[in-house]
């Protein structure tokens, strides 16, 4: 075998090897098209080498004509895939230039097959054989076609493209790549000029276009191998990081998870599987997750997920799950969503952790608070017993007297039907009145679950005034109300809020009684506060005020200035308001007396109805 | 409805249903009733000459029951007051009774209790009025006495003998006897004991030893 055959074959083989290798790499990472283009260009380079070897050993004109025509196909593929590769791998080179070269090469390819014999020759007359490095090689002799210039122009543009791309990479600061890849590119693009020179008969060498690309293939091989090495290093680091993260997550009892949104697949760590009671190998999707959620929490969690996918806001939810053994577990979930370029959610990653203990403590605290509030209501009721007895005995008295009056009228014999009708009407309405008082009383004394719902604060104020009307009268206190119209609703337990107001009003009355104020006026005011974000309720008295150093102390448990007070009222009020996410505080008035304020956050717009002063 | 002759029960209660029911009951029991929704209304129409009693609610806005009791006392009214309340605390009932309330009843009140209290109060009112009439009669009789006769009266009710009185006044026993006879005649009494009872009732006597 001649050395030329050996060298050209080896080049083709080397190119094919790289092409095959990177094709496999591309198969594994389909999104990285750079590997595919590199593989294509290397295959094309191998094909060119094969064509050239054939041409060099060609003996007949006909065979040469066929070869010189078909070699343009791999050349076209090489140019295109090379351009794409440079654009993708270096992110350099002018796009318009690339498209111009593509267009030109496409035109060359078309003309090549339209005109005989090829784009370069209108006719090949002879094959000239000469000795080169001790080997006989064949080059064509014939009439050159003017269209061959197009091919040369595209070669020139390719050189410009390569130089331009190299400069861009160099300026970007990536000098190593500029030298290696850019250098080999320019070197190849210059070497490619031997083709027109041989055709024009200026140079007397065999065609070696296949080799011009070898340098690039070698450098790329080196580049990509360092990439592979780096990727392996990264993978190792990633593994270590992952292990570290898992260790941290496991020791913090975190279950890490990821939800592939389009495929609806959930991946979750073993810890997470244990947390949710999933099987170790069970396939997971949203539906499976949905099924473990407590029915009362399900919709809320799904809404939170939906909101995250739609708005990109962080996902945050606390919910109960049902474990296979029938236990309940409280879980806190946090997560972040990733979107693709079209703004579609791709995946949601996050962590879940067990908050059962914290929740139980919270519920326990809430239970304590509610018991305390209940106890305080019972105590307050003792103080209000006058009012209550009054509220109940008045209608009962009216009923009894009406009934006995009727009996006497019957006994007297003279029955006035109109009068009897009035008596019965009065009895019925008084009975209803008494029943209403009892209903209010039961509500006040009930010890059940606290019921949070949307309510109007002005109604709470009015209910309280009904409850303690008699006490106010018997203490000679007159009440002014300044209730703002169109207040937004707030969320809370009406009885507990009534309790706070009753406490504040009773305190205010006591304060005014203590300092012997002649004009006992009390004002209850409701308004919007904090740019409309909160509703504020103020109870303004005309008493002796609070000593400055005690303005905060009055809220401490067992702090009291009253002879018969337990000192729990205000501290319980503060815990109630805090549980309603509001604030309760006191301040002395400029003139006389003190004001107790409390705020409550208004409902979210969707939930809120406007309070039309009703 | 009310006349100075027949007793009237005044009902003052801000609670309309309560006011109506008590009025009905009292009317059915044969009493003349006049009802008011507030102390103010009552005071505007009240005639001290009207016989009867007052059924008064304790807890009312503005002028409370206790306030009204004070106002009436200040006017020298003798109208007996029955307090009627849905809730009476001890300090308030004590205060009411101390200031001369006739009775203190808690709603719901049984008809018999209320009517009994009303009857007692009206009786008390009549007695008071009778007594007041008697005293005023005594004062009228006293006013007819001459200064000398008045002096003699003082000594007589103090238990002095005619001789002692004559000594004190620097006159003779016979003159004292004549004065004394005039006194007995003008005061329309038969005995010294009767004279003493009359004068005690209007607080005369004891000014001389």
mmCIF file of C-alpha atoms in Angstrom, chain A residues 133-371:
data_model
loop_
_atom_site.group_PDB
_atom_site.id
_atom_site.type_symbol
_atom_site.label_atom_id
_atom_site.label_comp_id
_atom_site.label_asym_id
_atom_site.label_seq_id
_atom_site.Cartn_x
_atom_site.Cartn_y
_atom_site.Cartn_z
ATOM 1 C CA UNK A 133 6.669 12.077 -2.820
ATOM 2 C CA UNK A 134 7.559 8.964 -4.796
ATOM 3 C CA UNK A 135 3.922 8.154 -5.551
ATOM 4 C CA UNK A 136 2.001 8.627 -8.774
ATOM 5 C CA UNK A 137 -1.040 10.899 -8.268
ATOM 6 C CA UNK A 138 -3.787 12.014 -10.681
ATOM 7 C CA UNK A 139 -5.026 15.565 -11.214
ATOM 8 C CA UNK A 140 -7.629 16.679 -13.783
ATOM 9 C CA UNK A 141 -6.896 18.688 -16.919
ATOM 10 C CA UNK A 142 -9.730 20.383 -18.804
ATOM 11 C CA UNK A 143 -11.725 23.543 -19.552
ATOM 12 C CA UNK A 144 -12.406 25.473 -16.333
ATOM 13 C CA UNK A 145 -15.904 26.788 -15.745
ATOM 14 C CA UNK A 146 -16.361 30.482 -14.773
ATOM 15 C CA UNK A 147 -18.927 29.361 -12.144
ATOM 16 C CA UNK A 148 -16.011 27.883 -10.233
ATOM 17 C CA UNK A 149 -15.428 31.425 -8.965
ATOM 18 C CA UNK A 150 -18.559 31.089 -6.784
ATOM 19 C CA UNK A 151 -16.926 28.253 -4.939
ATOM 20 C CA UNK A 152 -13.826 30.395 -4.376
ATOM 21 C CA UNK A 153 -15.956 33.288 -3.107
ATOM 22 C CA UNK A 154 -17.627 30.988 -0.563
ATOM 23 C CA UNK A 155 -14.149 29.836 0.490
ATOM 24 C CA UNK A 156 -13.127 33.455 0.981
ATOM 25 C CA UNK A 157 -16.248 34.200 3.015
ATOM 26 C CA UNK A 158 -15.552 31.145 5.161
ATOM 27 C CA UNK A 159 -12.076 32.491 5.870
ATOM 28 C CA UNK A 160 -13.545 35.889 6.846
ATOM 29 C CA UNK A 161 -16.162 34.161 9.012
ATOM 30 C CA UNK A 162 -13.473 32.162 10.792
ATOM 31 C CA UNK A 163 -11.244 35.180 11.383
ATOM 32 C CA UNK A 164 -14.197 37.236 12.631
ATOM 33 C CA UNK A 165 -15.387 34.480 14.984
ATOM 34 C CA UNK A 166 -11.856 34.033 16.323
ATOM 35 C CA UNK A 167 -11.528 37.774 17.016
ATOM 36 C CA UNK A 168 -14.857 37.763 18.834
ATOM 37 C CA UNK A 169 -13.790 34.868 21.032
ATOM 38 C CA UNK A 170 -10.404 36.483 21.654
ATOM 39 C CA UNK A 171 -12.012 39.786 22.672
ATOM 40 C CA UNK A 172 -14.380 37.952 24.931
ATOM 41 C CA UNK A 173 -11.298 36.903 26.858
ATOM 42 C CA UNK A 174 -11.427 33.217 26.020
ATOM 43 C CA UNK A 175 -7.939 33.328 24.515
ATOM 44 C CA UNK A 176 -7.189 29.643 24.788
ATOM 45 C CA UNK A 177 -10.191 28.736 22.673
ATOM 46 C CA UNK A 178 -9.480 31.579 20.241
ATOM 47 C CA UNK A 179 -5.944 30.264 19.717
ATOM 48 C CA UNK A 180 -6.830 26.598 19.516
ATOM 49 C CA UNK A 181 -10.127 26.471 17.686
ATOM 50 C CA UNK A 182 -9.920 29.820 15.924
ATOM 51 C CA UNK A 183 -6.350 29.153 14.897
ATOM 52 C CA UNK A 184 -7.144 25.720 13.511
ATOM 53 C CA UNK A 185 -10.201 27.110 11.759
ATOM 54 C CA UNK A 186 -8.198 29.842 10.029
ATOM 55 C CA UNK A 187 -5.428 27.390 9.271
ATOM 56 C CA UNK A 188 -7.962 25.028 7.634
ATOM 57 C CA UNK A 189 -9.675 27.836 5.722
ATOM 58 C CA UNK A 190 -6.295 28.971 4.301
ATOM 59 C CA UNK A 191 -5.216 25.442 3.420
ATOM 60 C CA UNK A 192 -8.516 24.893 1.589
ATOM 61 C CA UNK A 193 -7.298 27.424 -0.994
ATOM 62 C CA UNK A 194 -5.090 24.708 -2.512
ATOM 63 C CA UNK A 195 -8.188 23.373 -4.288
ATOM 64 C CA UNK A 196 -8.743 26.365 -6.626
ATOM 65 C CA UNK A 197 -4.985 26.719 -7.035
ATOM 66 C CA UNK A 198 -4.682 23.079 -8.170
ATOM 67 C CA UNK A 199 -7.665 23.480 -10.476
ATOM 68 C CA UNK A 200 -6.203 26.620 -11.988
ATOM 69 C CA UNK A 201 -2.961 24.652 -12.489
ATOM 70 C CA UNK A 202 -0.922 27.005 -10.315
ATOM 71 C CA UNK A 203 -0.033 24.375 -7.706
ATOM 72 C CA UNK A 204 0.958 20.848 -8.434
ATOM 73 C CA UNK A 205 -0.165 18.867 -5.387
ATOM 74 C CA UNK A 206 -2.772 16.181 -4.810
ATOM 75 C CA UNK A 207 -6.140 17.332 -3.323
ATOM 76 C CA UNK A 208 -6.015 17.157 0.522
ATOM 77 C CA UNK A 209 -9.132 19.058 1.486
ATOM 78 C CA UNK A 210 -9.941 16.251 3.950
ATOM 79 C CA UNK A 211 -6.824 17.199 5.923
ATOM 80 C CA UNK A 212 -7.673 20.847 6.282
ATOM 81 C CA UNK A 213 -10.399 19.751 8.630
ATOM 82 C CA UNK A 214 -8.177 17.285 10.513
ATOM 83 C CA UNK A 215 -6.624 20.058 12.569
ATOM 84 C CA UNK A 216 -10.053 21.214 13.644
ATOM 85 C CA UNK A 217 -11.096 17.660 14.418
ATOM 86 C CA UNK A 218 -7.998 17.155 16.535
ATOM 87 C CA UNK A 219 -8.463 20.398 18.458
ATOM 88 C CA UNK A 220 -12.155 19.704 18.895
ATOM 89 C CA UNK A 221 -11.377 16.247 20.103
ATOM 90 C CA UNK A 222 -9.050 17.783 22.658
ATOM 91 C CA UNK A 223 -11.595 20.482 23.609
ATOM 92 C CA UNK A 224 -14.428 18.108 23.986
ATOM 93 C CA UNK A 225 -12.351 15.634 25.917
ATOM 94 C CA UNK A 226 -11.575 18.381 28.438
ATOM 95 C CA UNK A 227 -15.319 19.094 28.515
ATOM 96 C CA UNK A 228 -15.955 15.445 29.226
ATOM 97 C CA UNK A 229 -13.298 15.452 31.900
ATOM 98 C CA UNK A 230 -14.795 18.589 33.419
ATOM 99 C CA UNK A 231 -18.270 17.100 33.252
ATOM 100 C CA UNK A 232 -16.988 14.005 35.036
ATOM 101 C CA UNK A 233 -15.465 16.262 37.694
ATOM 102 C CA UNK A 234 -18.704 18.182 38.008
ATOM 103 C CA UNK A 235 -20.641 14.963 38.238
ATOM 104 C CA UNK A 236 -18.374 13.853 41.054
ATOM 105 C CA UNK A 237 -18.768 17.205 42.823
ATOM 106 C CA UNK A 238 -22.472 17.085 42.239
ATOM 107 C CA UNK A 239 -22.624 13.655 43.759
ATOM 108 C CA UNK A 240 -20.732 14.886 46.800
ATOM 109 C CA UNK A 241 -22.966 17.956 47.063
ATOM 110 C CA UNK A 242 -26.019 15.788 46.617
ATOM 111 C CA UNK A 243 -24.837 13.450 49.354
ATOM 112 C CA UNK A 244 -24.111 16.378 51.617
ATOM 113 C CA UNK A 245 -27.509 17.860 50.840
ATOM 114 C CA UNK A 246 -29.241 14.557 51.432
ATOM 115 C CA UNK A 247 -27.403 14.164 54.698
ATOM 116 C CA UNK A 248 -28.461 17.658 55.739
ATOM 117 C CA UNK A 249 -31.999 17.050 54.501
ATOM 118 C CA UNK A 250 -32.203 13.689 56.236
ATOM 119 C CA UNK A 251 -30.882 14.972 59.523
ATOM 120 C CA UNK A 252 -33.315 17.890 59.318
ATOM 121 C CA UNK A 253 -36.066 15.395 58.453
ATOM 122 C CA UNK A 254 -36.568 17.168 55.162
ATOM 123 C CA UNK A 255 -38.110 15.331 52.279
ATOM 124 C CA UNK A 256 -36.756 16.776 49.055
ATOM 125 C CA UNK A 257 -38.976 16.445 46.019
ATOM 126 C CA UNK A 258 -39.297 17.483 42.431
ATOM 127 C CA UNK A 259 -42.403 17.483 40.307
ATOM 128 C CA UNK A 260 -41.916 17.234 36.555
ATOM 129 C CA UNK A 261 -44.966 19.222 35.539
ATOM 130 C CA UNK A 262 -45.438 18.282 31.851
ATOM 131 C CA UNK A 263 -44.835 14.583 32.510
ATOM 132 C CA UNK A 264 -46.597 14.662 35.881
ATOM 133 C CA UNK A 265 -43.894 12.639 37.583
ATOM 134 C CA UNK A 266 -42.834 13.209 41.148
ATOM 135 C CA UNK A 267 -39.382 12.319 42.351
ATOM 136 C CA UNK A 268 -38.849 12.343 46.084
ATOM 137 C CA UNK A 269 -36.090 11.297 48.480
ATOM 138 C CA UNK A 270 -36.485 8.166 50.591
ATOM 139 C CA UNK A 271 -36.984 10.369 53.609
ATOM 140 C CA UNK A 272 -39.790 12.108 51.763
ATOM 141 C CA UNK A 273 -41.391 8.800 50.839
ATOM 142 C CA UNK A 274 -41.330 7.800 54.484
ATOM 143 C CA UNK A 275 -42.764 11.189 55.440
ATOM 144 C CA UNK A 276 -45.734 10.819 53.114
ATOM 145 C CA UNK A 277 -46.116 7.084 53.615
ATOM 146 C CA UNK A 278 -45.300 6.292 49.965
ATOM 147 C CA UNK A 279 -43.864 2.904 49.004
ATOM 148 C CA UNK A 280 -40.104 2.768 48.382
ATOM 149 C CA UNK A 281 -40.454 2.076 44.660
ATOM 150 C CA UNK A 282 -43.961 3.327 44.010
ATOM 151 C CA UNK A 283 -44.395 5.583 40.975
ATOM 152 C CA UNK A 284 -45.651 8.983 42.087
ATOM 153 C CA UNK A 285 -47.723 11.635 40.398
ATOM 154 C CA UNK A 286 -49.918 14.541 41.440
ATOM 155 C CA UNK A 287 -52.920 12.306 41.865
ATOM 156 C CA UNK A 288 -51.095 10.056 44.294
ATOM 157 C CA UNK A 289 -50.066 13.145 46.276
ATOM 158 C CA UNK A 290 -53.643 14.436 46.168
ATOM 159 C CA UNK A 291 -54.891 11.187 47.641
ATOM 160 C CA UNK A 292 -52.827 11.416 50.816
ATOM 161 C CA UNK A 293 -53.994 14.979 51.510
ATOM 162 C CA UNK A 294 -56.593 15.462 54.204
ATOM 163 C CA UNK A 295 -59.915 16.198 52.463
ATOM 164 C CA UNK A 296 -60.326 19.474 54.356
ATOM 165 C CA UNK A 297 -56.913 20.716 53.231
ATOM 166 C CA UNK A 298 -56.898 19.273 49.718
ATOM 167 C CA UNK A 299 -58.410 22.186 47.847
ATOM 168 C CA UNK A 300 -56.244 24.717 49.669
ATOM 169 C CA UNK A 301 -53.013 22.903 48.742
ATOM 170 C CA UNK A 302 -54.078 22.441 45.131
ATOM 171 C CA UNK A 303 -54.948 26.134 44.955
ATOM 172 C CA UNK A 304 -51.494 27.012 46.294
ATOM 173 C CA UNK A 305 -49.831 24.773 43.684
ATOM 174 C CA UNK A 306 -52.000 26.216 40.958
ATOM 175 C CA UNK A 307 -51.107 29.726 42.017
ATOM 176 C CA UNK A 308 -47.381 28.916 41.983
ATOM 177 C CA UNK A 309 -47.557 27.412 38.497
ATOM 178 C CA UNK A 310 -49.505 30.404 37.236
ATOM 179 C CA UNK A 311 -47.675 33.303 38.875
ATOM 180 C CA UNK A 312 -44.258 31.860 39.661
ATOM 181 C CA UNK A 313 -44.629 32.847 43.308
ATOM 182 C CA UNK A 314 -42.991 30.543 45.842
ATOM 183 C CA UNK A 315 -45.112 27.610 46.873
ATOM 184 C CA UNK A 316 -45.906 27.478 50.552
ATOM 185 C CA UNK A 317 -48.479 25.367 52.300
ATOM 186 C CA UNK A 318 -49.181 23.712 55.605
ATOM 187 C CA UNK A 319 -51.487 20.747 55.466
ATOM 188 C CA UNK A 320 -52.445 17.435 56.974
ATOM 189 C CA UNK A 321 -51.832 14.105 55.316
ATOM 190 C CA UNK A 322 -53.464 10.795 56.072
ATOM 191 C CA UNK A 323 -50.998 8.017 56.752
ATOM 192 C CA UNK A 324 -51.883 4.416 55.928
ATOM 193 C CA UNK A 325 -52.310 3.491 59.612
ATOM 194 C CA UNK A 326 -54.957 6.165 59.904
ATOM 195 C CA UNK A 327 -52.728 8.698 61.647
ATOM 196 C CA UNK A 328 -52.611 12.322 60.660
ATOM 197 C CA UNK A 329 -49.392 14.163 60.047
ATOM 198 C CA UNK A 330 -48.883 17.891 59.593
ATOM 199 C CA UNK A 331 -46.562 18.795 56.727
ATOM 200 C CA UNK A 332 -45.083 22.119 55.715
ATOM 201 C CA UNK A 333 -44.199 22.321 52.037
ATOM 202 C CA UNK A 334 -42.057 24.951 50.342
ATOM 203 C CA UNK A 335 -41.115 25.043 46.710
ATOM 204 C CA UNK A 336 -40.026 27.032 43.684
ATOM 205 C CA UNK A 337 -41.125 26.672 40.121
ATOM 206 C CA UNK A 338 -38.982 26.729 36.971
ATOM 207 C CA UNK A 339 -40.368 27.871 33.655
ATOM 208 C CA UNK A 340 -39.188 27.102 30.128
ATOM 209 C CA UNK A 341 -38.540 29.797 27.527
ATOM 210 C CA UNK A 342 -42.241 29.886 26.576
ATOM 211 C CA UNK A 343 -43.205 30.598 30.169
ATOM 212 C CA UNK A 344 -44.589 27.115 30.696
ATOM 213 C CA UNK A 345 -43.888 25.557 34.100
ATOM 214 C CA UNK A 346 -41.329 22.781 33.718
ATOM 215 C CA UNK A 347 -40.691 21.617 37.220
ATOM 216 C CA UNK A 348 -41.392 22.456 40.800
ATOM 217 C CA UNK A 349 -38.692 21.645 43.334
ATOM 218 C CA UNK A 350 -39.074 21.816 47.017
ATOM 219 C CA UNK A 351 -38.890 20.328 50.434
ATOM 220 C CA UNK A 352 -41.446 18.970 52.817
ATOM 221 C CA UNK A 353 -41.064 18.545 56.512
ATOM 222 C CA UNK A 354 -43.002 17.227 59.444
ATOM 223 C CA UNK A 355 -44.505 20.004 61.575
ATOM 224 C CA UNK A 356 -46.864 17.794 63.542
ATOM 225 C CA UNK A 357 -45.204 18.640 66.855
ATOM 226 C CA UNK A 358 -45.255 22.349 66.181
ATOM 227 C CA UNK A 359 -48.864 22.196 65.007
ATOM 228 C CA UNK A 360 -49.882 20.229 68.054
ATOM 229 C CA UNK A 361 -48.180 22.804 70.249
ATOM 230 C CA UNK A 362 -49.958 25.551 68.333
ATOM 231 C CA UNK A 363 -53.304 23.816 68.670
ATOM 232 C CA UNK A 364 -52.608 23.203 72.330
ATOM 233 C CA UNK A 365 -51.770 26.879 72.785
ATOM 234 C CA UNK A 366 -54.942 27.851 70.936
ATOM 235 C CA UNK A 367 -56.935 25.494 73.147
ATOM 236 C CA UNK A 368 -55.398 27.088 76.247
ATOM 237 C CA UNK A 369 -56.115 30.520 74.919
ATOM 238 C CA UNK A 370 -59.713 29.617 74.175
ATOM 239 C CA UNK A 371 -60.167 28.074 77.602
#
